[in-house]
Coordinates of C-alpha atoms in Angstrom, one line a residue:
X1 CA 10.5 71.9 -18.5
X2 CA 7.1 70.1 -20.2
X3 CA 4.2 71.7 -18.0
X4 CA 2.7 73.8 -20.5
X5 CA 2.8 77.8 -19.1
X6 CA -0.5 78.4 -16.8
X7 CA -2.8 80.5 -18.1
X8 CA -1.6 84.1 -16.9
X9 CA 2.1 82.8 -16.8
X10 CA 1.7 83.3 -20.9
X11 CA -0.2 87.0 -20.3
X12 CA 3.0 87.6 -18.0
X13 CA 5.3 86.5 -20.5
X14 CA 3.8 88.6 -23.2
X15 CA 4.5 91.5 -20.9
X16 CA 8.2 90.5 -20.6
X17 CA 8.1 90.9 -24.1
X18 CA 7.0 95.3 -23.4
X19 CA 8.5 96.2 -20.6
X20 CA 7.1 99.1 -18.7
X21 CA 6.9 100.6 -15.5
X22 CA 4.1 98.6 -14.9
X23 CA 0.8 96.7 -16.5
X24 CA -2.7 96.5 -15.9
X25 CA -2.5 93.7 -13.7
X26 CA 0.6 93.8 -11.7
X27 CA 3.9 95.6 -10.9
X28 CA 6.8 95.0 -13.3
X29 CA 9.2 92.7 -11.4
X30 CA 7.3 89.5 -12.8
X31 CA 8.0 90.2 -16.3
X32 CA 11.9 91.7 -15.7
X33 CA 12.3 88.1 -13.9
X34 CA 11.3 86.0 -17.3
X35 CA 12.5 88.6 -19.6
X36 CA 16.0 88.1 -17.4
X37 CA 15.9 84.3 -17.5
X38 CA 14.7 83.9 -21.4
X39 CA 17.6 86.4 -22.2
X40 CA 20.3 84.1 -20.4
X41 CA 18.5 80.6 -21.0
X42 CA 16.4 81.4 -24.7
X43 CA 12.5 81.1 -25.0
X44 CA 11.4 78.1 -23.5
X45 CA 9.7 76.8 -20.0
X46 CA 12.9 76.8 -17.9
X47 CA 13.7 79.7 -19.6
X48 CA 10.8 81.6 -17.9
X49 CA 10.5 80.1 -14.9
X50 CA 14.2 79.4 -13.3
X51 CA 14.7 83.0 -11.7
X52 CA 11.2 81.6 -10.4
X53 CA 12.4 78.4 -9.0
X54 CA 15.3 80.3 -7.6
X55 CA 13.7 82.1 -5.7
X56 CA 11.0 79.9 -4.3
X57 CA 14.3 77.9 -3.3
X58 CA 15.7 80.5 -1.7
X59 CA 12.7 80.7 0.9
X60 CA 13.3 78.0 2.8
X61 CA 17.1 79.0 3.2
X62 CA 15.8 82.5 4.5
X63 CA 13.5 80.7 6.7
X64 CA 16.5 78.6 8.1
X65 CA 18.5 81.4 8.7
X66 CA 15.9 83.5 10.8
X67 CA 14.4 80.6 12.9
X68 CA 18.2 80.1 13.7
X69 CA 18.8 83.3 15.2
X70 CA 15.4 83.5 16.7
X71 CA 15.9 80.6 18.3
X72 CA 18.4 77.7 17.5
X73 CA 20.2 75.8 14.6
X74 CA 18.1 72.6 15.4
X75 CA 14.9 74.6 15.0
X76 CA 16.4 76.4 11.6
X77 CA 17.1 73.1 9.8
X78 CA 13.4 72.0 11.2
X79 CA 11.6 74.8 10.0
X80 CA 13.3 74.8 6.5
X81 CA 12.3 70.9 6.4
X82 CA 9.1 71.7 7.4
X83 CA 8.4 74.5 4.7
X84 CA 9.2 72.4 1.7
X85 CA 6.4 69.9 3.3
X86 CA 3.9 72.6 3.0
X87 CA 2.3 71.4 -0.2
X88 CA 1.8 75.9 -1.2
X89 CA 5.3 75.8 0.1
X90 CA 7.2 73.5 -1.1
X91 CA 6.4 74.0 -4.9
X92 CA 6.6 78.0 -4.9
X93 CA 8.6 78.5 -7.7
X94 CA 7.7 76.0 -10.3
X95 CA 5.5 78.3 -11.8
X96 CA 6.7 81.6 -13.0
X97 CA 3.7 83.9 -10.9
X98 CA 4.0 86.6 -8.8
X99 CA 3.2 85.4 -5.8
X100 CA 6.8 83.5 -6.2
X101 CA 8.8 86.6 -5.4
X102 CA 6.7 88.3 -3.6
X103 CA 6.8 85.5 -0.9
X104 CA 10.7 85.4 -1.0
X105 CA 10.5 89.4 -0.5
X106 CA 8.6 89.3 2.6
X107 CA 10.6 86.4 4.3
X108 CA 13.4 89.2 3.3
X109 CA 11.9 91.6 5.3
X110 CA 11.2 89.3 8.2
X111 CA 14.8 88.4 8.6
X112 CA 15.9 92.0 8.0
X113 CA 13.3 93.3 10.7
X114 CA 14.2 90.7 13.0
X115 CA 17.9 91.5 12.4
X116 CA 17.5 95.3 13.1
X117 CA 15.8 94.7 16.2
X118 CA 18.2 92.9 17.8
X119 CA 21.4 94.9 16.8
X120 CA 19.7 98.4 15.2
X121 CA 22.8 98.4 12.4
X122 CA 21.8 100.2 9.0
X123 CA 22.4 97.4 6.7
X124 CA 19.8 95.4 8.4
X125 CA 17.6 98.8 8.3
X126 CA 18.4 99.2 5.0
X127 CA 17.5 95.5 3.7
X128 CA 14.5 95.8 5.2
X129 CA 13.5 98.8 3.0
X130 CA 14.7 97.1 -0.3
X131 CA 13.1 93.9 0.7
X132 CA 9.6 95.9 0.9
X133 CA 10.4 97.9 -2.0
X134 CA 10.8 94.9 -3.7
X135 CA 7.4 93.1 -2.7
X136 CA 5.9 96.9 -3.9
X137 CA 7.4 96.0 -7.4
X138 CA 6.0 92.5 -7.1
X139 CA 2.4 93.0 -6.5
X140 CA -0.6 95.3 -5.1
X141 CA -0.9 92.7 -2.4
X142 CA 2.3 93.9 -0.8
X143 CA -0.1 96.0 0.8
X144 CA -0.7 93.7 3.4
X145 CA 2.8 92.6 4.9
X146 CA 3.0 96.8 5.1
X147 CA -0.5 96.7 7.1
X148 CA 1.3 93.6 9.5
X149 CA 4.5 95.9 10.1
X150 CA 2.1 99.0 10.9
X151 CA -0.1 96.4 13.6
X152 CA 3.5 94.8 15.2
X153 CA 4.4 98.5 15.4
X154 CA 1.3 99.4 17.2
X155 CA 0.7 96.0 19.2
X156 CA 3.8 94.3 20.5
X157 CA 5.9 95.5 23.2
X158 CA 9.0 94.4 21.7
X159 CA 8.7 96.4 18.5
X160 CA 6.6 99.7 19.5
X161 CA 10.4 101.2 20.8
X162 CA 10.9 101.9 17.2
X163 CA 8.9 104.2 16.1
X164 CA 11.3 106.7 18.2
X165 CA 14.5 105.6 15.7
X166 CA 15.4 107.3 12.7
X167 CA 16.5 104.2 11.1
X168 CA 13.1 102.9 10.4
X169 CA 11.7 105.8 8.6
X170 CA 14.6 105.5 6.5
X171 CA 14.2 102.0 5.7
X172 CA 10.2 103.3 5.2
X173 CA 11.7 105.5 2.8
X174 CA 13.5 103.3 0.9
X175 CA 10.7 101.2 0.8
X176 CA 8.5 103.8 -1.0
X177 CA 10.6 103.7 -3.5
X178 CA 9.0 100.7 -4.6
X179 CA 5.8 102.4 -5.1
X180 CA 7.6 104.5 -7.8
X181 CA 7.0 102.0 -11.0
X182 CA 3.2 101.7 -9.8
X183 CA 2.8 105.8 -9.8
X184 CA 4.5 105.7 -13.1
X185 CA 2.3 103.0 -14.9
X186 CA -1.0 103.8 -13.2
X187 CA -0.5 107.4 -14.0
X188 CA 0.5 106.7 -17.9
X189 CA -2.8 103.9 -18.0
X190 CA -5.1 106.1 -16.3
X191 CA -5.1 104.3 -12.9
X192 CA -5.9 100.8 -14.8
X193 CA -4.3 99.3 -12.4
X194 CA -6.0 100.4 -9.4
X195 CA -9.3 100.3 -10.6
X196 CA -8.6 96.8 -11.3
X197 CA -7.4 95.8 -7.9
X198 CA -9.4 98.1 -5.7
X199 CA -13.2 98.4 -7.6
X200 CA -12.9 96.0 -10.8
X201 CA -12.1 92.9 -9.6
X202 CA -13.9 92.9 -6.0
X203 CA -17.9 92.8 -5.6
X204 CA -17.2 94.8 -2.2
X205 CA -20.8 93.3 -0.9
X206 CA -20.6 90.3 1.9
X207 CA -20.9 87.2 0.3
X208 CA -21.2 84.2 2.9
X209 CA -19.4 81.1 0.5
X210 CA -16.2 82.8 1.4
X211 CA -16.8 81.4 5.0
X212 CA -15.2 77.6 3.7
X213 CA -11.9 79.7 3.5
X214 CA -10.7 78.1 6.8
X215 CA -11.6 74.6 5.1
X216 CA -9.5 75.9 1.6
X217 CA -6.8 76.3 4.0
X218 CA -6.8 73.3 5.4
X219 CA -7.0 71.3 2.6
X220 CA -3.8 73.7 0.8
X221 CA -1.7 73.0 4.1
X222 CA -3.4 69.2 4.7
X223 CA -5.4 69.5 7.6
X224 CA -3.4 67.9 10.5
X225 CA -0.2 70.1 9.3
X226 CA -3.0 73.8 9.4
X227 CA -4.4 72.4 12.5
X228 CA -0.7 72.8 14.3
X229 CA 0.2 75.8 12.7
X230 CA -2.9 77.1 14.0
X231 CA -1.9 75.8 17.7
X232 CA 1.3 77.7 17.1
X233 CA -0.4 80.7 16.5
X234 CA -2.8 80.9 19.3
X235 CA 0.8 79.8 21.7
X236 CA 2.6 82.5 20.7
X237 CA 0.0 85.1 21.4
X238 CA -0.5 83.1 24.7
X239 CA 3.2 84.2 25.0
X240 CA 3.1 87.5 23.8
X241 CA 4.5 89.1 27.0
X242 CA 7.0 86.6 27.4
X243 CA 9.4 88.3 25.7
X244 CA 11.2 87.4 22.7
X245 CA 9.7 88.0 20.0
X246 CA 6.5 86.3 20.2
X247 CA 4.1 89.2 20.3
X248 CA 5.6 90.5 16.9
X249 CA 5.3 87.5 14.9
X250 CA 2.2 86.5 16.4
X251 CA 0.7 90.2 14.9
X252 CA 2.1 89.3 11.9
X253 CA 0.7 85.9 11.2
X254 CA -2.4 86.6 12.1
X255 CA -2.5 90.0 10.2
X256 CA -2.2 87.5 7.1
X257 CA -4.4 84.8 8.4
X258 CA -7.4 86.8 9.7
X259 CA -6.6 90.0 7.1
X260 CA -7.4 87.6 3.9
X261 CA -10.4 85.8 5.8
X262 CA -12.2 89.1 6.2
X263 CA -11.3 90.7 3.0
X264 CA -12.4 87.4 1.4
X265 CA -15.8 87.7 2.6
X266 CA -16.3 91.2 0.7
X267 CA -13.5 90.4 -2.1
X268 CA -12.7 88.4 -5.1
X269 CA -14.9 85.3 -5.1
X270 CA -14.2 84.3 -8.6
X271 CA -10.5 83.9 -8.9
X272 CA -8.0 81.3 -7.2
X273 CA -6.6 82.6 -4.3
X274 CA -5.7 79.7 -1.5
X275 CA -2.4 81.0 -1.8
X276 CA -3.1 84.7 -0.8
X277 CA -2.5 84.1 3.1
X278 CA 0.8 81.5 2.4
X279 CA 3.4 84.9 3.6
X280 CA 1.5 84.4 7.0
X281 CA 2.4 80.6 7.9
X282 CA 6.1 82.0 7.3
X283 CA 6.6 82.6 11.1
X284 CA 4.3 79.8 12.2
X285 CA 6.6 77.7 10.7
X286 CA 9.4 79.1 12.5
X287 CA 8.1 78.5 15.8
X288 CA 6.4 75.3 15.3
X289 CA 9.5 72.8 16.2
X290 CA 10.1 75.0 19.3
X291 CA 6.9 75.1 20.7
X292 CA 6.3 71.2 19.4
X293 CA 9.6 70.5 20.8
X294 CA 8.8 71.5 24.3
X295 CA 5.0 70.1 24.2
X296 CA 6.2 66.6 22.9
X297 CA 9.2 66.3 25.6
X298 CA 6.5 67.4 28.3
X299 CA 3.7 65.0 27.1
X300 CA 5.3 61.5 25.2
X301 CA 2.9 59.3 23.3
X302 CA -0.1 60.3 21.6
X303 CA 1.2 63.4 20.8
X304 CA 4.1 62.3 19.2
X305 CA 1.9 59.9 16.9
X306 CA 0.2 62.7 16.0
X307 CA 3.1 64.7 14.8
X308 CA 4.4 61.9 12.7
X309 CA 0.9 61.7 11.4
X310 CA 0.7 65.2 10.5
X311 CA 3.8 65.5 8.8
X312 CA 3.5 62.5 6.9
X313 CA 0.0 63.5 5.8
X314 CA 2.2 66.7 4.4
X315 CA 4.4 64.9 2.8
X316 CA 1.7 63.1 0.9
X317 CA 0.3 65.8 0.4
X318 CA 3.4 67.7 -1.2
X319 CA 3.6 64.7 -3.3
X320 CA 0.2 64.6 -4.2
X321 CA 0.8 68.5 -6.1
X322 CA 3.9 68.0 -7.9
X323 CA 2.0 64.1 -8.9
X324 CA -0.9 66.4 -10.4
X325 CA 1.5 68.7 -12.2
X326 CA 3.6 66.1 -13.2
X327 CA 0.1 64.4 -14.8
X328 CA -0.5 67.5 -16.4
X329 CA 2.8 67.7 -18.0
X330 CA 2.8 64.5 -20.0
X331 CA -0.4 64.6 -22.9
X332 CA -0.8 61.1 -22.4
X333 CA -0.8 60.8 -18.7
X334 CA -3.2 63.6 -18.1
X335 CA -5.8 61.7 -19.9
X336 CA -6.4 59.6 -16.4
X337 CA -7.8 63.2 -15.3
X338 CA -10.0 63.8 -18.1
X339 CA -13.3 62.3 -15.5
X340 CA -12.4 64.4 -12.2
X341 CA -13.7 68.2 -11.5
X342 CA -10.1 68.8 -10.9
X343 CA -8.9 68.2 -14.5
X344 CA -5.9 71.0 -14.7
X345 CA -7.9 72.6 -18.2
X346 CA -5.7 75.9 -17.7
X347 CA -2.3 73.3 -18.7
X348 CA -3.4 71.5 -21.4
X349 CA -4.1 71.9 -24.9
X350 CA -2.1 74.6 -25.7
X351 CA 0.6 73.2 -27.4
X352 CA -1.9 71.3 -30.1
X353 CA -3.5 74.3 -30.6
X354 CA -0.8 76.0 -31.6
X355 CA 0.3 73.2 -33.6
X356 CA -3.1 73.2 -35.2
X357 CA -2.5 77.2 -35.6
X358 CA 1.2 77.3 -37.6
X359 CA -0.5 74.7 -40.1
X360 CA -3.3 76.3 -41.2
X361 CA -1.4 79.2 -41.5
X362 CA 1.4 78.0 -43.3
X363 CA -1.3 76.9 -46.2
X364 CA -0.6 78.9 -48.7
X365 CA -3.8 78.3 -50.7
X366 CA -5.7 79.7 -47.9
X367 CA -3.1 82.5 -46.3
X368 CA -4.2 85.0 -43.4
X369 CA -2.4 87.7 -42.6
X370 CA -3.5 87.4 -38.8
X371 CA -3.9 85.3 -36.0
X372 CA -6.9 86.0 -33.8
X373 CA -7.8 84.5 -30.3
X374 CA -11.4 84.9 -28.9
X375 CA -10.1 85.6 -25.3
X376 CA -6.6 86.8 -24.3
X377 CA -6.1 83.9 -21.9
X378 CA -5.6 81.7 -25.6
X379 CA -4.1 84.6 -27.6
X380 CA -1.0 84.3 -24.8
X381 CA -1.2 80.7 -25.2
X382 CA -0.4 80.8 -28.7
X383 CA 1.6 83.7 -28.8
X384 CA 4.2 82.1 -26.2
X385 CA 4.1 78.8 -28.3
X386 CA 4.6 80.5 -31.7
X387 CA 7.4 82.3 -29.7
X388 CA 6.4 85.6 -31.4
X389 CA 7.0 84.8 -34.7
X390 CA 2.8 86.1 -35.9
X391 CA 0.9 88.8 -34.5
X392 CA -1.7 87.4 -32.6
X393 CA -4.9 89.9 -31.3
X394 CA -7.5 88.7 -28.6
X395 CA -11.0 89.8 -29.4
X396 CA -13.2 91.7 -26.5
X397 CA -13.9 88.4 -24.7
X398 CA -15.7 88.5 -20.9
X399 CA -12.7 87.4 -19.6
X400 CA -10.5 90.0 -20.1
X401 CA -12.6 92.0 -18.6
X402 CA -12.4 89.5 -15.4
X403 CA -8.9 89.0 -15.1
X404 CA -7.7 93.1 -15.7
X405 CA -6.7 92.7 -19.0
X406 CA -8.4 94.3 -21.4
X407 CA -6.6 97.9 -21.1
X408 CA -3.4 96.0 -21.2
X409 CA -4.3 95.0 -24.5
X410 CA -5.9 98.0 -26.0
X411 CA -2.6 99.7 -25.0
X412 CA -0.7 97.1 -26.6
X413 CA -3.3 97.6 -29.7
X414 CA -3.7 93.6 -29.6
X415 CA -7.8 94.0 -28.9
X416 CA -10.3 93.9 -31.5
X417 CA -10.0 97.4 -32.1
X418 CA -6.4 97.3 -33.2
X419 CA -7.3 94.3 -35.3
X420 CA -10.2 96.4 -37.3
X421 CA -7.7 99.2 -37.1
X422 CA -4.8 97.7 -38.5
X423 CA -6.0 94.8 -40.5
X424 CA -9.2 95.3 -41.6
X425 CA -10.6 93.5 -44.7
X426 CA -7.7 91.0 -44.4
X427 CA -8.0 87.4 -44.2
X428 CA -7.8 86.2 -40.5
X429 CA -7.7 83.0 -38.4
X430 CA -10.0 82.6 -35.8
X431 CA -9.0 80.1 -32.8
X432 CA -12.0 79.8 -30.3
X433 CA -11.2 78.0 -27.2
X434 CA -15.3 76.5 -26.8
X435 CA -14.3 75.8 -23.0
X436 CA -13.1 79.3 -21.5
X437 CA -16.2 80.3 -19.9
X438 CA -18.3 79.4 -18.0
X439 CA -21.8 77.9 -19.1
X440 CA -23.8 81.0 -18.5
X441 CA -21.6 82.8 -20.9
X442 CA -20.4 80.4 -23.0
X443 CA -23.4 80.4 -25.6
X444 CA -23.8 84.2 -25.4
X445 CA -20.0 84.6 -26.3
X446 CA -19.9 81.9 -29.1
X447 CA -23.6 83.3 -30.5
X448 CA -21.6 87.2 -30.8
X449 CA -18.3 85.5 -32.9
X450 CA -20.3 85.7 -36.1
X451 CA -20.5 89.3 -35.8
X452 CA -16.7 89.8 -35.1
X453 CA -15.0 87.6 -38.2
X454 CA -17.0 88.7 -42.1
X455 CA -18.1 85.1 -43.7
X456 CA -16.9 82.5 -41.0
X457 CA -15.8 79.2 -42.7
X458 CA -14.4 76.4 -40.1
X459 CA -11.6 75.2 -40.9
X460 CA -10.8 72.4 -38.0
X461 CA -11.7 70.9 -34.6
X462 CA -9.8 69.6 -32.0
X463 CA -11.2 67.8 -29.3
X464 CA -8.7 66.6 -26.2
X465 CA -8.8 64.7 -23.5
X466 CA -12.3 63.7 -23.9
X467 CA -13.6 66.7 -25.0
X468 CA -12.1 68.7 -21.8
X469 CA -10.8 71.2 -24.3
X470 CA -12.3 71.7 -27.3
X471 CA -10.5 74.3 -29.8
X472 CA -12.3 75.4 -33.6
X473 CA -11.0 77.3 -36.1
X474 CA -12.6 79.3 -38.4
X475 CA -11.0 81.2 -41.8
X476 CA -12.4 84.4 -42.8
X477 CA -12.0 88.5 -43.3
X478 CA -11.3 91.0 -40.0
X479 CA -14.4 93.2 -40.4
X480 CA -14.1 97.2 -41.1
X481 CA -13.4 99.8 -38.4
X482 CA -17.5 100.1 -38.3
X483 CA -18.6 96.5 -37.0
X484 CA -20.2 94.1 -38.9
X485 CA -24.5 93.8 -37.7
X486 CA -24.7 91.4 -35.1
X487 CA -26.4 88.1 -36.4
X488 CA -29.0 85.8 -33.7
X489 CA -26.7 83.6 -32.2
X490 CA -28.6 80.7 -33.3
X491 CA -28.0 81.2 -37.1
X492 CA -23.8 81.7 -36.2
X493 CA -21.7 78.9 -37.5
X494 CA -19.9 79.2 -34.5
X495 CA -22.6 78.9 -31.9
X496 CA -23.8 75.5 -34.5
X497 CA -20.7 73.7 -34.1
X498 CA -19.8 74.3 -30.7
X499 CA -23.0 72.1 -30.1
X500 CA -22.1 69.6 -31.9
X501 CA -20.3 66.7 -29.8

């Protein structure tokens, strides 16, 4: 209810605001969910984010439910326990992201699956086609729970009986059906979306720095808690033909696990994404307190020391996140984080900018018909803030580019061609947010504002949390459709002050 929206949690909320068959950037389900819980709770932060935190509870319920019928109650209420310790785990849902449910969709479908294959009735068939169509609604990277089924089809013993049952392809077909809204929207954008999440966003060349995944892993899961989920991996392919269902969800995990650490290495090296492989430790989770249960009885003493250790270290570690969020979410708390490389930059300072904003507009000696942002990460920010109430455009910044979304804008006509289209030679306010990028673009970007706002006068400064964030505003006219000649960045007004500390 007081952490300040994340960064694209304000992009998705703007998109609740259109509603389409899809965006340039994901599926629609994330922006029906906060258009769904602002409709029955109003515009605020719980307002977004409670069908979020719904869901992410609902997980470990799921979770409890399957490991129960896989195995026993005992190891149903253990595995639950055991997810909310998983620092990635145990806070899905306090941010309203994708990945929130498209993690509840697939432990759906592992229930369902697991379900179907032991008693073959349509309604489990059936859940586990809307439980995929959902994920499909949720995000591109439902992809890979579809690649895991396709592997557990192909590889385990237990499951490669079904390809000879007509119940599966119909759950397969109701599962395309989730692919509908993505042919719709990438068909009406042009294939933004695609191009985005298959050639835009991905350098598709080996890079080696995407080797320290394994250690990104292990500090997301603590390391004691990855190192047994790990051992529970390698046990159940050790006990693949055992029966059961061990080959399946062995395929499955490690579909996840070793799918994301290859892709990484040619992939996306420039965008968080720790939490990419989390649907994989789903199953390891389950089996963990049965295998642990039958090493520790088998071998007392150091090994139970260890377990204590490892899920205390999770616990602390659990702590630890929703400790850094809750420092985040109080202005004068976060402070204590303005010296560490971890400072949480993408949840702070958005509310005094906005503050900042709704004054200088609201002088009436100086109006402006028009808010502008220099990047849309900060025209979200303030539009979710301001609740709607101005118009608020994003100029052509680098990192809309980055992040996918640029087209999303320009079909929204909130870029800086709809601003020269629709307002130009109107008063504007500039917001620049000096901090965005990174260093090697920074002074490029600022030195190209004076050519994007006619006669640039600054109006204020903020400078938080010792000078983490650093916001300026600057009065002056939108240019004309043609745009105004470029002036050398040193000579901008823009560039000048943002040197000044």
């Amino acid at each position: 209810m007081r952490l300040s929206p994340f960064g694209d949690e304000a992009f998705y909320w703007q998109e609740s605001r259109r509603l389409a068959w899809g965006y340039s950037d994901l599926p629609p389900l994330t922006a029906c969910l906060i258009r769904l819980g602002e409709a029955l709770a109003g515009h605020g932060l719980l307002g977004m984010r409670w069908p979020f935190l719904l869901l992410g509870s609902g997980v470990p319920w799921l979770l409890v439910d399957f490991t129960r019928r896989l195995f026993d109650a005992r190891a149903g209420w253990q595995a639950g326990l055991l997810w909310l310790g998983l620092p990635l785990g145990g806070s899905l849902g306090v941010l309203a992201l994708p990945d929130v449910p498209l993690t509840f969709a697939i432990m759906l479908a592992l229930c369902a699956f697991a379900q179907a294959l032991a008693d073959d009735r349509w309604r489990h068939w059936l859940l586990l086609g809307a439980a995929l169509a959902l994920a499909w609604v949720t995000h591109y990277r439902a992809a890979m729970p579809m690649l895991a089924g396709a592997l557990m089809l192909i590889g385990a013993a237990s499951a490669r009986r079904l390809w000879h049952r007509p119940r599966l392809w119909m759950a397969l077909g109701v599962a395309t059906l989730g692919l509908v809204p993505l042919v719709i929207s990438n068909w009406q954008q042009a294939g933004a979306g695609l191009i985005f999440q298959l050639i835009e966003r991905h350098p598709w060349h080996f890079h080696a720095d995407a080797l320290v995944q394994p250690l990104e892993q292990a500090l997301a899961c603590t390391p004691l808690l990855y190192g047994l989920l790990l051992w529970a991996l390698w046990r159940c392919w050790q006990r693949r033909g055992d029966g059961a269902s061990w080959d399946w969800l062995a395929l499955f995990a490690a579909t996840f696990l070793l799918g994301y650490l290859v892709l990484g290495l040619f992939a996306d090296d420039l965008r968080f994404r720790v939490h990419w492989p989390l649907p994989g430790y789903l199953p390891l989770v389950a089996v963990l307190p049965v295998l642990l249960r039958q090493s520790v009885n088998a071998h007392r003493g150091w090994r139970r020391a260890l377990l204590i250790c490892s899920f205390t270290l999770a616990g602390l570690g659990q702590l630890a996140g929703m400790g850094y969020l809750a420092l985040a979410a109080s202005r004068q708390d976060v402070t204590w984080l303005a010296g560490v490389k971890a400072f949480p930059s993408l949840f702070v300072g958005w509310r005094e900018s906005a503050q900042a904003s709704e004054a200088l507009l609201a002088d009436r000696s100086k109006p402006a018909s028009v808010l502008v942002a220099d990047n849309f990460m900060l025209a979200a920010e303030l539009d979710f803030q301001l609740n709607g109430r101005v118009p608020v455009f994003a100029l052509d910044s680098p990192l809309n580019h980055v992040h996918g979304r640029a087209p999303q804008l320009a079909i929204w006509q909130l870029d800086e061609a709809g601003l020269r289209r629709l307002y130009a030679g109107r008063p504007m306010l500039l917001v620049v947010d000096e901090t965005a990028l990174r260093e090697r673009q920074r002074l490029a970007w600022l030195g190209s504002l004076c050519g994007r706002i006619v006669d640039a006068q600054p109006a204020q400064r903020l400078e938080l949390f010792a000078a983490r964030r650093r916001f300026a505003f600057y009065r002056g006219t939108v240019p004309s459709v043609t745009a105004v000649m470029a002036v050398p960045s040193t000579s901008c007004v823009i560039w000048q002050r943002a040197q000044v500390r």
